PDB file of N, CA and C in Angstrom:
ATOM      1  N   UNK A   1     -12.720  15.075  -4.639  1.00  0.00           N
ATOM      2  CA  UNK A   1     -12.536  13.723  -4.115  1.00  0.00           C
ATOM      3  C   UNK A   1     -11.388  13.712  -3.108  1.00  0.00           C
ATOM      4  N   UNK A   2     -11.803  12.557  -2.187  1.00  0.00           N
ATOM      5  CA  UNK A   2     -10.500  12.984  -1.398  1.00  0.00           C
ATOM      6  C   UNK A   2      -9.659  11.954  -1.538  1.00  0.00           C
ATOM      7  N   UNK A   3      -8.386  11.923  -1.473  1.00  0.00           N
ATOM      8  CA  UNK A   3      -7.210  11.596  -1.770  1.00  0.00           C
ATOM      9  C   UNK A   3      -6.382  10.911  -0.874  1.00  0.00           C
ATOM     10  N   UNK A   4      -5.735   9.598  -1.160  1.00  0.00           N
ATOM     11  CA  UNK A   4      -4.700   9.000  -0.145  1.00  0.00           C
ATOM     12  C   UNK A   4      -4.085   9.759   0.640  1.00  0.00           C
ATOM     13  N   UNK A   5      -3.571  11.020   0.020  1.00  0.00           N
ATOM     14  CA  UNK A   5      -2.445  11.876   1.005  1.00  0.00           C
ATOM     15  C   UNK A   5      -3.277  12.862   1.563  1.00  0.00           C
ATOM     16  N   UNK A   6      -4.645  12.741   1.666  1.00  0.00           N
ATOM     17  CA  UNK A   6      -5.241  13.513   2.216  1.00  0.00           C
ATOM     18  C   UNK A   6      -5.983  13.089   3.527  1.00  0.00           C
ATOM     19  N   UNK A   7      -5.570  11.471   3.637  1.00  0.00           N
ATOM     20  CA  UNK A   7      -6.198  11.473   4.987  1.00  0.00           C
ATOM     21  C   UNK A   7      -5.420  10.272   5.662  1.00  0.00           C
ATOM     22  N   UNK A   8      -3.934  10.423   5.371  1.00  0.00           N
ATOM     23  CA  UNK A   8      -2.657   9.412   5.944  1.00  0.00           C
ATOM     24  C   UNK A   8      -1.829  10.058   6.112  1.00  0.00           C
ATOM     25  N   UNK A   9      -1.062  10.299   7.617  1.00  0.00           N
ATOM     26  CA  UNK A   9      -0.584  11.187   7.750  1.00  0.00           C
ATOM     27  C   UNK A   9       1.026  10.631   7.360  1.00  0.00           C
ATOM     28  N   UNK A  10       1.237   9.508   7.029  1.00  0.00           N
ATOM     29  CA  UNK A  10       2.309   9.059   6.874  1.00  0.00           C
ATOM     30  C   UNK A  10       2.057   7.616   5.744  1.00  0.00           C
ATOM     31  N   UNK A  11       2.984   7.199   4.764  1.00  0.00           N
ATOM     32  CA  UNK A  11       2.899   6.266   3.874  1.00  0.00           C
ATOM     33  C   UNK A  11       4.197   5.827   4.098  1.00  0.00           C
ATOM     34  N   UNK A  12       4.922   4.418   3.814  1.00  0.00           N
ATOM     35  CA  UNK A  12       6.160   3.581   3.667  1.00  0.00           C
ATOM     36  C   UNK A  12       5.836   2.442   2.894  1.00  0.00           C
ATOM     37  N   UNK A  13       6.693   2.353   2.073  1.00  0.00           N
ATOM     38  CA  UNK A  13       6.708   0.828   1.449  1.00  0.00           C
ATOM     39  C   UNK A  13       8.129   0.318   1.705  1.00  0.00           C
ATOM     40  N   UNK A  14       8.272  -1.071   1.977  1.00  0.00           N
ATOM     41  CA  UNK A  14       9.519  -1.905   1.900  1.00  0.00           C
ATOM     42  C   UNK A  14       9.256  -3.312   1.640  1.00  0.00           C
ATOM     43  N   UNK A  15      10.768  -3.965   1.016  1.00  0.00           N
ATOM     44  CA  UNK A  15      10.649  -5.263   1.031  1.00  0.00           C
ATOM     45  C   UNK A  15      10.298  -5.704   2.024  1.00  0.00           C
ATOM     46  N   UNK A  16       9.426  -7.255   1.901  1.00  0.00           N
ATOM     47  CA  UNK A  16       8.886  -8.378   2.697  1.00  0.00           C
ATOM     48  C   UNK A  16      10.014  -9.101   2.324  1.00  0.00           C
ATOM     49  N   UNK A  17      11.051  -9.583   2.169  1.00  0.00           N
ATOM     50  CA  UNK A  17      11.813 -10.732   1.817  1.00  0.00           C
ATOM     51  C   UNK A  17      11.726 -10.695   0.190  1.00  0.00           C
ATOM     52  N   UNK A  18      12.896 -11.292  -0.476  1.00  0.00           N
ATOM     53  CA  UNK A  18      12.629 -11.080  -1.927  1.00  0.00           C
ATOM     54  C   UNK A  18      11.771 -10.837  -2.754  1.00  0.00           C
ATOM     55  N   UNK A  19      10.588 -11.429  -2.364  1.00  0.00           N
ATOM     56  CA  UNK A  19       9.502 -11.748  -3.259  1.00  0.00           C
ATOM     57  C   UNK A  19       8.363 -10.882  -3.038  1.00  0.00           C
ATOM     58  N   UNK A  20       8.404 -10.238  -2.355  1.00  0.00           N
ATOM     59  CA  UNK A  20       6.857  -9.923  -1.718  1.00  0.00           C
ATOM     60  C   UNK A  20       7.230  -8.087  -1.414  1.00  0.00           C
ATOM     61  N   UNK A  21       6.129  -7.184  -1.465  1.00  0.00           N
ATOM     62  CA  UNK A  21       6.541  -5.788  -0.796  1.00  0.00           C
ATOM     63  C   UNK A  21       5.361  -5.674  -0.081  1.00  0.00           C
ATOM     64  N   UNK A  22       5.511  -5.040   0.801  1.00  0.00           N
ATOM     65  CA  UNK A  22       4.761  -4.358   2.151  1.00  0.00           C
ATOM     66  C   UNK A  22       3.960  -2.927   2.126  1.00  0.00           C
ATOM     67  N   UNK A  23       3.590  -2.372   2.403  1.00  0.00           N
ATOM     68  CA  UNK A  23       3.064  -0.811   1.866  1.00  0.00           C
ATOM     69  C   UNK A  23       2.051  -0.739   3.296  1.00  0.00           C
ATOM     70  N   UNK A  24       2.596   0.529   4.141  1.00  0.00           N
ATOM     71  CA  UNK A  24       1.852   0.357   5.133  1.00  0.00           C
ATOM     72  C   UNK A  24       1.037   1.988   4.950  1.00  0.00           C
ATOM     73  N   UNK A  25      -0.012   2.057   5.106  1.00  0.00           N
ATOM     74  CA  UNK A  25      -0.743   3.088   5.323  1.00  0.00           C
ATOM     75  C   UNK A  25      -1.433   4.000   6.760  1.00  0.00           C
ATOM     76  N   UNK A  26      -0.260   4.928   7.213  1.00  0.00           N
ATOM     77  CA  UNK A  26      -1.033   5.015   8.566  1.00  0.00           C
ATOM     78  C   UNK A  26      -2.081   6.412   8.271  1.00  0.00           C
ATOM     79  N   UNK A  27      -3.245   6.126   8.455  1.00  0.00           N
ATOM     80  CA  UNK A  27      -4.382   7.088   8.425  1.00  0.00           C
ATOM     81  C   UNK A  27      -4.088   8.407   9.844  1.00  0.00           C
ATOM     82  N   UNK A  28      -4.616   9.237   9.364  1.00  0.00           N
ATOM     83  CA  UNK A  28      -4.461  10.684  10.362  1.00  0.00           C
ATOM     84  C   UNK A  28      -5.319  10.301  11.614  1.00  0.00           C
ATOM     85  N   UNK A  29      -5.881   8.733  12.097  1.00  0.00           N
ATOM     86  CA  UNK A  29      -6.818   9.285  13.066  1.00  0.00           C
ATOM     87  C   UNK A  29      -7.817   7.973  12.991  1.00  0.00           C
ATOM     88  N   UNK A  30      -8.729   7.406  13.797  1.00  0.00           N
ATOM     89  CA  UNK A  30      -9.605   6.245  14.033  1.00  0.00           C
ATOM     90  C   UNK A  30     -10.908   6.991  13.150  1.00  0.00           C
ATOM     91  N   UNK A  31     -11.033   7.877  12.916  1.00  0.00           N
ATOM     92  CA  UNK A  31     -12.121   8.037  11.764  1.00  0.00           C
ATOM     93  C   UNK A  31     -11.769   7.724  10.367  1.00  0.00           C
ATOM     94  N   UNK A  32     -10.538   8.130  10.058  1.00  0.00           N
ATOM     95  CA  UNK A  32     -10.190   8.323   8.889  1.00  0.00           C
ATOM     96  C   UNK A  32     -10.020   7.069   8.586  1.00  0.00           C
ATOM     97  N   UNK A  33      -9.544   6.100   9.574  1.00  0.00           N
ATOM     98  CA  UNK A  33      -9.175   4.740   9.259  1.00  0.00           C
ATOM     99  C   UNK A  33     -10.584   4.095   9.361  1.00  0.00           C
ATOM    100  N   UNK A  34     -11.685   3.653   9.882  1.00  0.00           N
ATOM    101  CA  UNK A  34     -12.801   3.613   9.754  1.00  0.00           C
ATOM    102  C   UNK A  34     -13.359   3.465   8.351  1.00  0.00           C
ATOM    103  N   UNK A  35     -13.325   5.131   7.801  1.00  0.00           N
ATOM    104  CA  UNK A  35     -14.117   5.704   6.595  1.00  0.00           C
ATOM    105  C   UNK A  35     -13.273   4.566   5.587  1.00  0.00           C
ATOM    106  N   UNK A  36     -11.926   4.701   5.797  1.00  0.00           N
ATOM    107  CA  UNK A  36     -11.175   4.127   4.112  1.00  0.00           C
ATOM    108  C   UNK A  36     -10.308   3.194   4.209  1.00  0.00           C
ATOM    109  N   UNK A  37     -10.056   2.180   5.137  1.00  0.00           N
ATOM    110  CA  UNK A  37      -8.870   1.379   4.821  1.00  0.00           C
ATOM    111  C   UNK A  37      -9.805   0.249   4.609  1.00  0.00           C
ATOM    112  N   UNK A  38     -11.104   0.275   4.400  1.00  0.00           N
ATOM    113  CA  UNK A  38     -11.874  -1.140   3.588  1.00  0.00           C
ATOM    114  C   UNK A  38     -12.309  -0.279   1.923  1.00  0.00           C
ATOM    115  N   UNK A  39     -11.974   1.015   1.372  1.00  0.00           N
ATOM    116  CA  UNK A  39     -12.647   1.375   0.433  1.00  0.00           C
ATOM    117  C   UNK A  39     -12.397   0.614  -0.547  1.00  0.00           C
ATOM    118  N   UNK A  40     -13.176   0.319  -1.869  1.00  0.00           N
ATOM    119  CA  UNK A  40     -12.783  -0.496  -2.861  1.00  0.00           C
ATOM    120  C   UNK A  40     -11.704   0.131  -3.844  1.00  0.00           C
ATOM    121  N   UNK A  41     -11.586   1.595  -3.670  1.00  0.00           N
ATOM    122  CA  UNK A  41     -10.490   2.029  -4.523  1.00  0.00           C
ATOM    123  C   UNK A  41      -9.242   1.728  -3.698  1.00  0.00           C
ATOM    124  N   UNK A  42      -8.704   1.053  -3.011  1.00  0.00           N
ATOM    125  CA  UNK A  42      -7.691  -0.092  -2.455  1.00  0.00           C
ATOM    126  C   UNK A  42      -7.599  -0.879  -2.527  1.00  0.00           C
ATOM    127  N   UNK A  43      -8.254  -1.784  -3.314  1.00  0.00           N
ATOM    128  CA  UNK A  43      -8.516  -3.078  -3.926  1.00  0.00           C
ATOM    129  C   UNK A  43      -7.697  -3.728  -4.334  1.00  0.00           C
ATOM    130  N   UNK A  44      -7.166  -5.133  -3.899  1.00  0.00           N
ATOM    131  CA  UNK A  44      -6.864  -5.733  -5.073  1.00  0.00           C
ATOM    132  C   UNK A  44      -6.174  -5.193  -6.826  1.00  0.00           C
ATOM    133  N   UNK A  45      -7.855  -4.900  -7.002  1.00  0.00           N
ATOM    134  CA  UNK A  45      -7.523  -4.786  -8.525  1.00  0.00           C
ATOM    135  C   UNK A  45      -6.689  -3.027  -8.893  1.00  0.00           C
ATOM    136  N   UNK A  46      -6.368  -2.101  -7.604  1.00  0.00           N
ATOM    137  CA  UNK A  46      -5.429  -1.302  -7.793  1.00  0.00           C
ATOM    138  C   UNK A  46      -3.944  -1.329  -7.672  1.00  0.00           C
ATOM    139  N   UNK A  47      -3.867  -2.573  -7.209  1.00  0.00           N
ATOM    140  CA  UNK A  47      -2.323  -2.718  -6.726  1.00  0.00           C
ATOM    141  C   UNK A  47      -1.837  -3.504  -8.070  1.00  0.00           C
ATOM    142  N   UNK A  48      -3.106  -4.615  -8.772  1.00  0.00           N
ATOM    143  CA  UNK A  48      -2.478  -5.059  -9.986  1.00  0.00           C
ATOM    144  C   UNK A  48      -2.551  -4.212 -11.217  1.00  0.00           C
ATOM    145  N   UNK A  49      -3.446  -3.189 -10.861  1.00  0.00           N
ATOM    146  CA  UNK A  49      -3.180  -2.300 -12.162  1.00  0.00           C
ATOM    147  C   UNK A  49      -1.892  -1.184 -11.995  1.00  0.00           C
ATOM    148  N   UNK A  50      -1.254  -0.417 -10.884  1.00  0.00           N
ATOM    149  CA  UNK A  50      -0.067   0.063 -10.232  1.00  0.00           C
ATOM    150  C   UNK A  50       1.258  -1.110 -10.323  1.00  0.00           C
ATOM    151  N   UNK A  51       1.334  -2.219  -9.884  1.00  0.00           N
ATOM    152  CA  UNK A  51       2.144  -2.682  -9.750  1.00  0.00           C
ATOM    153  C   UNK A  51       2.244  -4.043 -10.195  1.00  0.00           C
ATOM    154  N   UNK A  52       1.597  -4.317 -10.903  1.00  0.00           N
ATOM    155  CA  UNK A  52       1.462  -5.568 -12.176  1.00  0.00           C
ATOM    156  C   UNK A  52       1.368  -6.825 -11.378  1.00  0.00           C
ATOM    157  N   UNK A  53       1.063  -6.543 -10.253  1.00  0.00           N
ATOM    158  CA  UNK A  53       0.901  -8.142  -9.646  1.00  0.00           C
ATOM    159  C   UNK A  53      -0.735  -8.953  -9.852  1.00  0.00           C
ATOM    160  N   UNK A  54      -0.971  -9.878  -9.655  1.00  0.00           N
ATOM    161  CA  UNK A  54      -1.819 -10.963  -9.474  1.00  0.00           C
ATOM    162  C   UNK A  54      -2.399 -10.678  -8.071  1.00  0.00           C
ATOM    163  N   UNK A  55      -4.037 -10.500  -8.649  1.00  0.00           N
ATOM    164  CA  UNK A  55      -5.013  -9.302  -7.624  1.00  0.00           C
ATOM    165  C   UNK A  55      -5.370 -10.397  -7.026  1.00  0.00           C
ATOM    166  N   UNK A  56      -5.247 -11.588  -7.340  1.00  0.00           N
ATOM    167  CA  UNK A  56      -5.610 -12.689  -6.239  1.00  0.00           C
ATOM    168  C   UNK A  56      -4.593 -13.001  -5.014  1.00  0.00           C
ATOM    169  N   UNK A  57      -3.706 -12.382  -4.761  1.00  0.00           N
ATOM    170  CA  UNK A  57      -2.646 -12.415  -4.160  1.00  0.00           C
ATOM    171  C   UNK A  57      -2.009 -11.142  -3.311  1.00  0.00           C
ATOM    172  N   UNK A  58      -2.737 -10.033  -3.722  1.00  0.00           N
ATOM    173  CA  UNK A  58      -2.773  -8.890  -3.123  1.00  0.00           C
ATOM    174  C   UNK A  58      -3.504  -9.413  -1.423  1.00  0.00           C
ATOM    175  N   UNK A  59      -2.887  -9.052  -0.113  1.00  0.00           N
ATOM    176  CA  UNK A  59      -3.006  -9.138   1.218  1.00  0.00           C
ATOM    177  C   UNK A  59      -3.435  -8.013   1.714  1.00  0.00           C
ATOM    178  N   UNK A  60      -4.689  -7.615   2.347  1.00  0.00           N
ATOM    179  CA  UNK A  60      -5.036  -6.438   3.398  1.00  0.00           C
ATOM    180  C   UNK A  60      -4.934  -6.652   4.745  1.00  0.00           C
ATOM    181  N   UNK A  61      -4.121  -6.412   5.873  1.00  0.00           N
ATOM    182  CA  UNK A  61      -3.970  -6.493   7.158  1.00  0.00           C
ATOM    183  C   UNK A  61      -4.796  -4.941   7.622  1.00  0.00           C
ATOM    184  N   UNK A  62      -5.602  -4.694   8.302  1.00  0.00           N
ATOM    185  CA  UNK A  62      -5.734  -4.471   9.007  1.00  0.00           C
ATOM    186  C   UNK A  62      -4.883  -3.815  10.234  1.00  0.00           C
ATOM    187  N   UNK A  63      -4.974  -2.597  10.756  1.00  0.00           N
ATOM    188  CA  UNK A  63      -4.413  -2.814  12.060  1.00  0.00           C
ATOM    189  C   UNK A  63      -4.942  -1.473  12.812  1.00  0.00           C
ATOM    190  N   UNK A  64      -5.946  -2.155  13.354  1.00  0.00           N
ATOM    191  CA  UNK A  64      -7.123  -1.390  14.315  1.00  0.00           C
ATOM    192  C   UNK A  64      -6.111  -0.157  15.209  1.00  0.00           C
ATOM    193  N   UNK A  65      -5.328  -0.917  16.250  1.00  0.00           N
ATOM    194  CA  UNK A  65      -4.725  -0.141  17.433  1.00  0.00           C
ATOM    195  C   UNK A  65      -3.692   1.121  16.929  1.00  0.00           C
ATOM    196  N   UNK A  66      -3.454   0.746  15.581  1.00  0.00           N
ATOM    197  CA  UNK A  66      -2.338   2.018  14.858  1.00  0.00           C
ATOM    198  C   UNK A  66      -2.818   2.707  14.349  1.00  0.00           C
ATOM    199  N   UNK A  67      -4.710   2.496  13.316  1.00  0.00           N
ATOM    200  CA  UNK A  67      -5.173   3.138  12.519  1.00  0.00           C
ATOM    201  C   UNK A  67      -4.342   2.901  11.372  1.00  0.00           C
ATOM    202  N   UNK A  68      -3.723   1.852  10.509  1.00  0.00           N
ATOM    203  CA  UNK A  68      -2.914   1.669   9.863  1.00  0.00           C
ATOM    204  C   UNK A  68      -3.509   0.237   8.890  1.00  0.00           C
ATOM    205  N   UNK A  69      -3.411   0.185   7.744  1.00  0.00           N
ATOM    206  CA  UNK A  69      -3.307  -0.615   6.637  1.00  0.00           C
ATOM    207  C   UNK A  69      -2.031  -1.204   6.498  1.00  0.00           C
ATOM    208  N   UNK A  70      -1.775  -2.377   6.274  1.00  0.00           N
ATOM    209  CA  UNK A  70      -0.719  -3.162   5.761  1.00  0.00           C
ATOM    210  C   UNK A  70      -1.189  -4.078   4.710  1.00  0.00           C
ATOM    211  N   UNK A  71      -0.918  -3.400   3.040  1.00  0.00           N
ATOM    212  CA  UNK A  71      -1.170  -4.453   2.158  1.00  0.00           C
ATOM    213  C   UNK A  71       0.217  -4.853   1.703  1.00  0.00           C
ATOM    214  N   UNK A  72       0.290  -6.207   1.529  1.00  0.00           N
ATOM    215  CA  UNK A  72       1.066  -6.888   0.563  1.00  0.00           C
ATOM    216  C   UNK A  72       1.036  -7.448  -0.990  1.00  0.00           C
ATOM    217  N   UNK A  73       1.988  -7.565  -1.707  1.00  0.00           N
ATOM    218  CA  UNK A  73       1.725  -8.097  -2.738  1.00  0.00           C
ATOM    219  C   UNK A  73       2.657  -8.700  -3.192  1.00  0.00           C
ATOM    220  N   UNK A  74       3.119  -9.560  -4.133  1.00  0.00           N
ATOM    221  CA  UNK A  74       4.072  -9.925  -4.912  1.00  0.00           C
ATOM    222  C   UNK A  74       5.113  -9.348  -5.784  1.00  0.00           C
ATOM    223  N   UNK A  75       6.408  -8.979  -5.659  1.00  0.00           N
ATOM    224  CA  UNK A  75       6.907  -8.763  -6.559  1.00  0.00           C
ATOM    225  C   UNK A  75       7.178  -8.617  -7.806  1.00  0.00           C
ATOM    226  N   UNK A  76       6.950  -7.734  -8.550  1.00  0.00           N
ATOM    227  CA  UNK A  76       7.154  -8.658  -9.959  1.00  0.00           C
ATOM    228  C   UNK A  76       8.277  -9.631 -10.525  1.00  0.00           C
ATOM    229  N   UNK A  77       9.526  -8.969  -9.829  1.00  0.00           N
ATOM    230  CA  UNK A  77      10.536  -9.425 -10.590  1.00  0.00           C
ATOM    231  C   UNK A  77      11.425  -9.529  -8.537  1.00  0.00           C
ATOM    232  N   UNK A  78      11.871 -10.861  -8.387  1.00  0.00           N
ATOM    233  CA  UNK A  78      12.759 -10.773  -7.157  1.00  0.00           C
ATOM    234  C   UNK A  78      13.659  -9.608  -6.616  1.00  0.00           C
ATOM    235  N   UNK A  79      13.575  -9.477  -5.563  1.00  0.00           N
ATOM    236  CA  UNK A  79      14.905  -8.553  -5.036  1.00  0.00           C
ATOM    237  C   UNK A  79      16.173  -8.436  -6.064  1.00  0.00           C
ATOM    238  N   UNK A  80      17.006  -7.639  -6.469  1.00  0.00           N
ATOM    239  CA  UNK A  80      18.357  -7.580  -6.722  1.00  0.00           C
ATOM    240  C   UNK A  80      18.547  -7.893  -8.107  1.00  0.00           C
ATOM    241  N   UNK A  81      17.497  -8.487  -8.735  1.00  0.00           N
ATOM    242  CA  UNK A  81      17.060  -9.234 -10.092  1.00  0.00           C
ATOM    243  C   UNK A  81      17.611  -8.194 -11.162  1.00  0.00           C
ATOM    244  N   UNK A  82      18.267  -8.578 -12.646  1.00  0.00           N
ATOM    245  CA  UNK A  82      18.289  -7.814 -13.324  1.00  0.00           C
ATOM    246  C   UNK A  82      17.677  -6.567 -13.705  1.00  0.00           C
ATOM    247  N   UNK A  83      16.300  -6.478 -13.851  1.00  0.00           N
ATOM    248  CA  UNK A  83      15.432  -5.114 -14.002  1.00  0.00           C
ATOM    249  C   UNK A  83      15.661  -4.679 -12.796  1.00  0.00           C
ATOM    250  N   UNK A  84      15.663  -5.130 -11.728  1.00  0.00           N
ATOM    251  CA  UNK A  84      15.632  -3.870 -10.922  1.00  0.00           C
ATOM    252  C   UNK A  84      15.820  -2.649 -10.518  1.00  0.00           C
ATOM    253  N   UNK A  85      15.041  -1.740  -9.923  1.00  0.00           N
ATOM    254  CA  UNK A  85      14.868  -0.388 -10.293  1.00  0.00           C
ATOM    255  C   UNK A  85      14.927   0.199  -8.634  1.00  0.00           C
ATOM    256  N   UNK A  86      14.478  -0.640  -7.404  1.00  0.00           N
ATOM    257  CA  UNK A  86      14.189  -0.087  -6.215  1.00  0.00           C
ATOM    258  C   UNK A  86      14.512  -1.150  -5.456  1.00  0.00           C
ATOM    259  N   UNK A  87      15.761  -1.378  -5.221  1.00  0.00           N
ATOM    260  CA  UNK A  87      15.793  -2.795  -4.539  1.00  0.00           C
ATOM    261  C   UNK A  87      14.970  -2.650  -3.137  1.00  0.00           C
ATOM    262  N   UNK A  88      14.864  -1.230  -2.378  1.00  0.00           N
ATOM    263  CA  UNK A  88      14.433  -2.020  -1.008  1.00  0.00           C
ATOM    264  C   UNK A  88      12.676  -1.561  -0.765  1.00  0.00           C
ATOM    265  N   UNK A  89      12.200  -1.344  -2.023  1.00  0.00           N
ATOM    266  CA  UNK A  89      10.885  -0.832  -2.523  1.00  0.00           C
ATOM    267  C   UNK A  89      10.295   0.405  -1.662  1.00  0.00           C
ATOM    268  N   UNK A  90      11.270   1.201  -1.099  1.00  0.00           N
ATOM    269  CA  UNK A  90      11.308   2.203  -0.498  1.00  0.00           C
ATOM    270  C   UNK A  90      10.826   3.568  -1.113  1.00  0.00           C
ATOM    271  N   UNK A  91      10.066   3.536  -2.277  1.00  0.00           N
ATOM    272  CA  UNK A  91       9.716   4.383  -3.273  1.00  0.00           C
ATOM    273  C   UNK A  91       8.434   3.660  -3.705  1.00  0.00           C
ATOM    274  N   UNK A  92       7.763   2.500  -3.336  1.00  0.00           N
ATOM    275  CA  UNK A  92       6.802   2.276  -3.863  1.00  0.00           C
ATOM    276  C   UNK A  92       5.246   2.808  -4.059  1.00  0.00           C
ATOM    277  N   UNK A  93       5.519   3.125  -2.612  1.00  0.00           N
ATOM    278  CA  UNK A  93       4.427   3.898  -2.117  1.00  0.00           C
ATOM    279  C   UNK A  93       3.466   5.311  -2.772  1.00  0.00           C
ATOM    280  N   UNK A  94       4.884   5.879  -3.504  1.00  0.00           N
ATOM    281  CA  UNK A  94       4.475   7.351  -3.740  1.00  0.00           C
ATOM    282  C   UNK A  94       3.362   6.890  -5.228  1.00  0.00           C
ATOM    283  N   UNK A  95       3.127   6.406  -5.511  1.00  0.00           N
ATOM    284  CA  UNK A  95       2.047   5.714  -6.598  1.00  0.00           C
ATOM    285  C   UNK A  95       0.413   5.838  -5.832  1.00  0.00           C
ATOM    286  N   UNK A  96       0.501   5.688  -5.191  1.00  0.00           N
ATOM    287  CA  UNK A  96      -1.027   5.727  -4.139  1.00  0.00           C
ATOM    288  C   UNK A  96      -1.205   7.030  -3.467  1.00  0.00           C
ATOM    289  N   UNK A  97      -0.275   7.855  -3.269  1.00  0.00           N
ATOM    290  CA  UNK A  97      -0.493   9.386  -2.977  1.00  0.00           C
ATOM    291  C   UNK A  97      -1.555  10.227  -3.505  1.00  0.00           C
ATOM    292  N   UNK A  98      -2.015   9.972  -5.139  1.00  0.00           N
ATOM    293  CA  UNK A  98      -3.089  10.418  -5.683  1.00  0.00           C
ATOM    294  C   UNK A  98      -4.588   9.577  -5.477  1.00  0.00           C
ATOM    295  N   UNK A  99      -4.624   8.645  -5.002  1.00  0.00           N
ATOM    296  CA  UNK A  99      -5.672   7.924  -5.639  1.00  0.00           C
ATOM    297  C   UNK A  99      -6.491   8.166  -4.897  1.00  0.00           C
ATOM    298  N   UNK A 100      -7.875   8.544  -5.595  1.00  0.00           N
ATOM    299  CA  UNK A 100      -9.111   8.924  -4.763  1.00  0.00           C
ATOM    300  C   UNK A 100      -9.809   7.734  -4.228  1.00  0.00           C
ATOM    301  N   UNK A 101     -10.059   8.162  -3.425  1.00  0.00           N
ATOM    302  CA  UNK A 101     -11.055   7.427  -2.278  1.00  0.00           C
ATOM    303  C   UNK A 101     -12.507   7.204  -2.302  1.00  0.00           C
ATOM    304  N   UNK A 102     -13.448   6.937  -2.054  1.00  0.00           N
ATOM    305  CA  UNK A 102     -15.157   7.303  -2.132  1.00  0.00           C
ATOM    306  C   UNK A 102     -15.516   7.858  -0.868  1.00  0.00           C
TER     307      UNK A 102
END
């Protein structure tokens, strides 16, 4: 199967403003982005099973001219907040490195 890190030549996640994180996906290439930045194993329902948010609220941008994905989602817990573990969610990303594709 092939694999997130197998066809993005680059991954970043960061805060959106307290509440929200960003996760941009740039694909190796206008095919690769084509084949998988609509696949259903990017869904919604992977970002709330990874990152405990509310799959109704999970955001897919698009971005044709970069070959690049920009999903958003909700925080669980605000910026700076007691649990916090990654304030500038600069580590979020590496969670989607494995996940197969169709």
């Amino acid at each position: 199967m092939t694999k997130v890190k197998d066809v993005c030549r680059h991954l970043r996640s960061k805060n959106a403003g307290p509440y929200w994180v960003t996760i941009d996906l740039f694909f190796d290439g206008p095919e690769s982005f084509e084949r998988y930045h609509a696949d259903p194993a990017l869904g919604p329902e992977l970002f709330a099973r990874l990152y405990g948010t509310d799959p109704a609220l999970v955001q897919h941008h698009p971005v044709r001219d970069l070959h690049m994905l920009k999903v958003s989602y909700p925080r669980s817990s605000p910026q700076g907040g007691m649990v916090e573990r990654d304030m500038h969610c600069g580590q979020q990303f590496v969670r989607l490195l494995d996940v197969e594709l169709g």
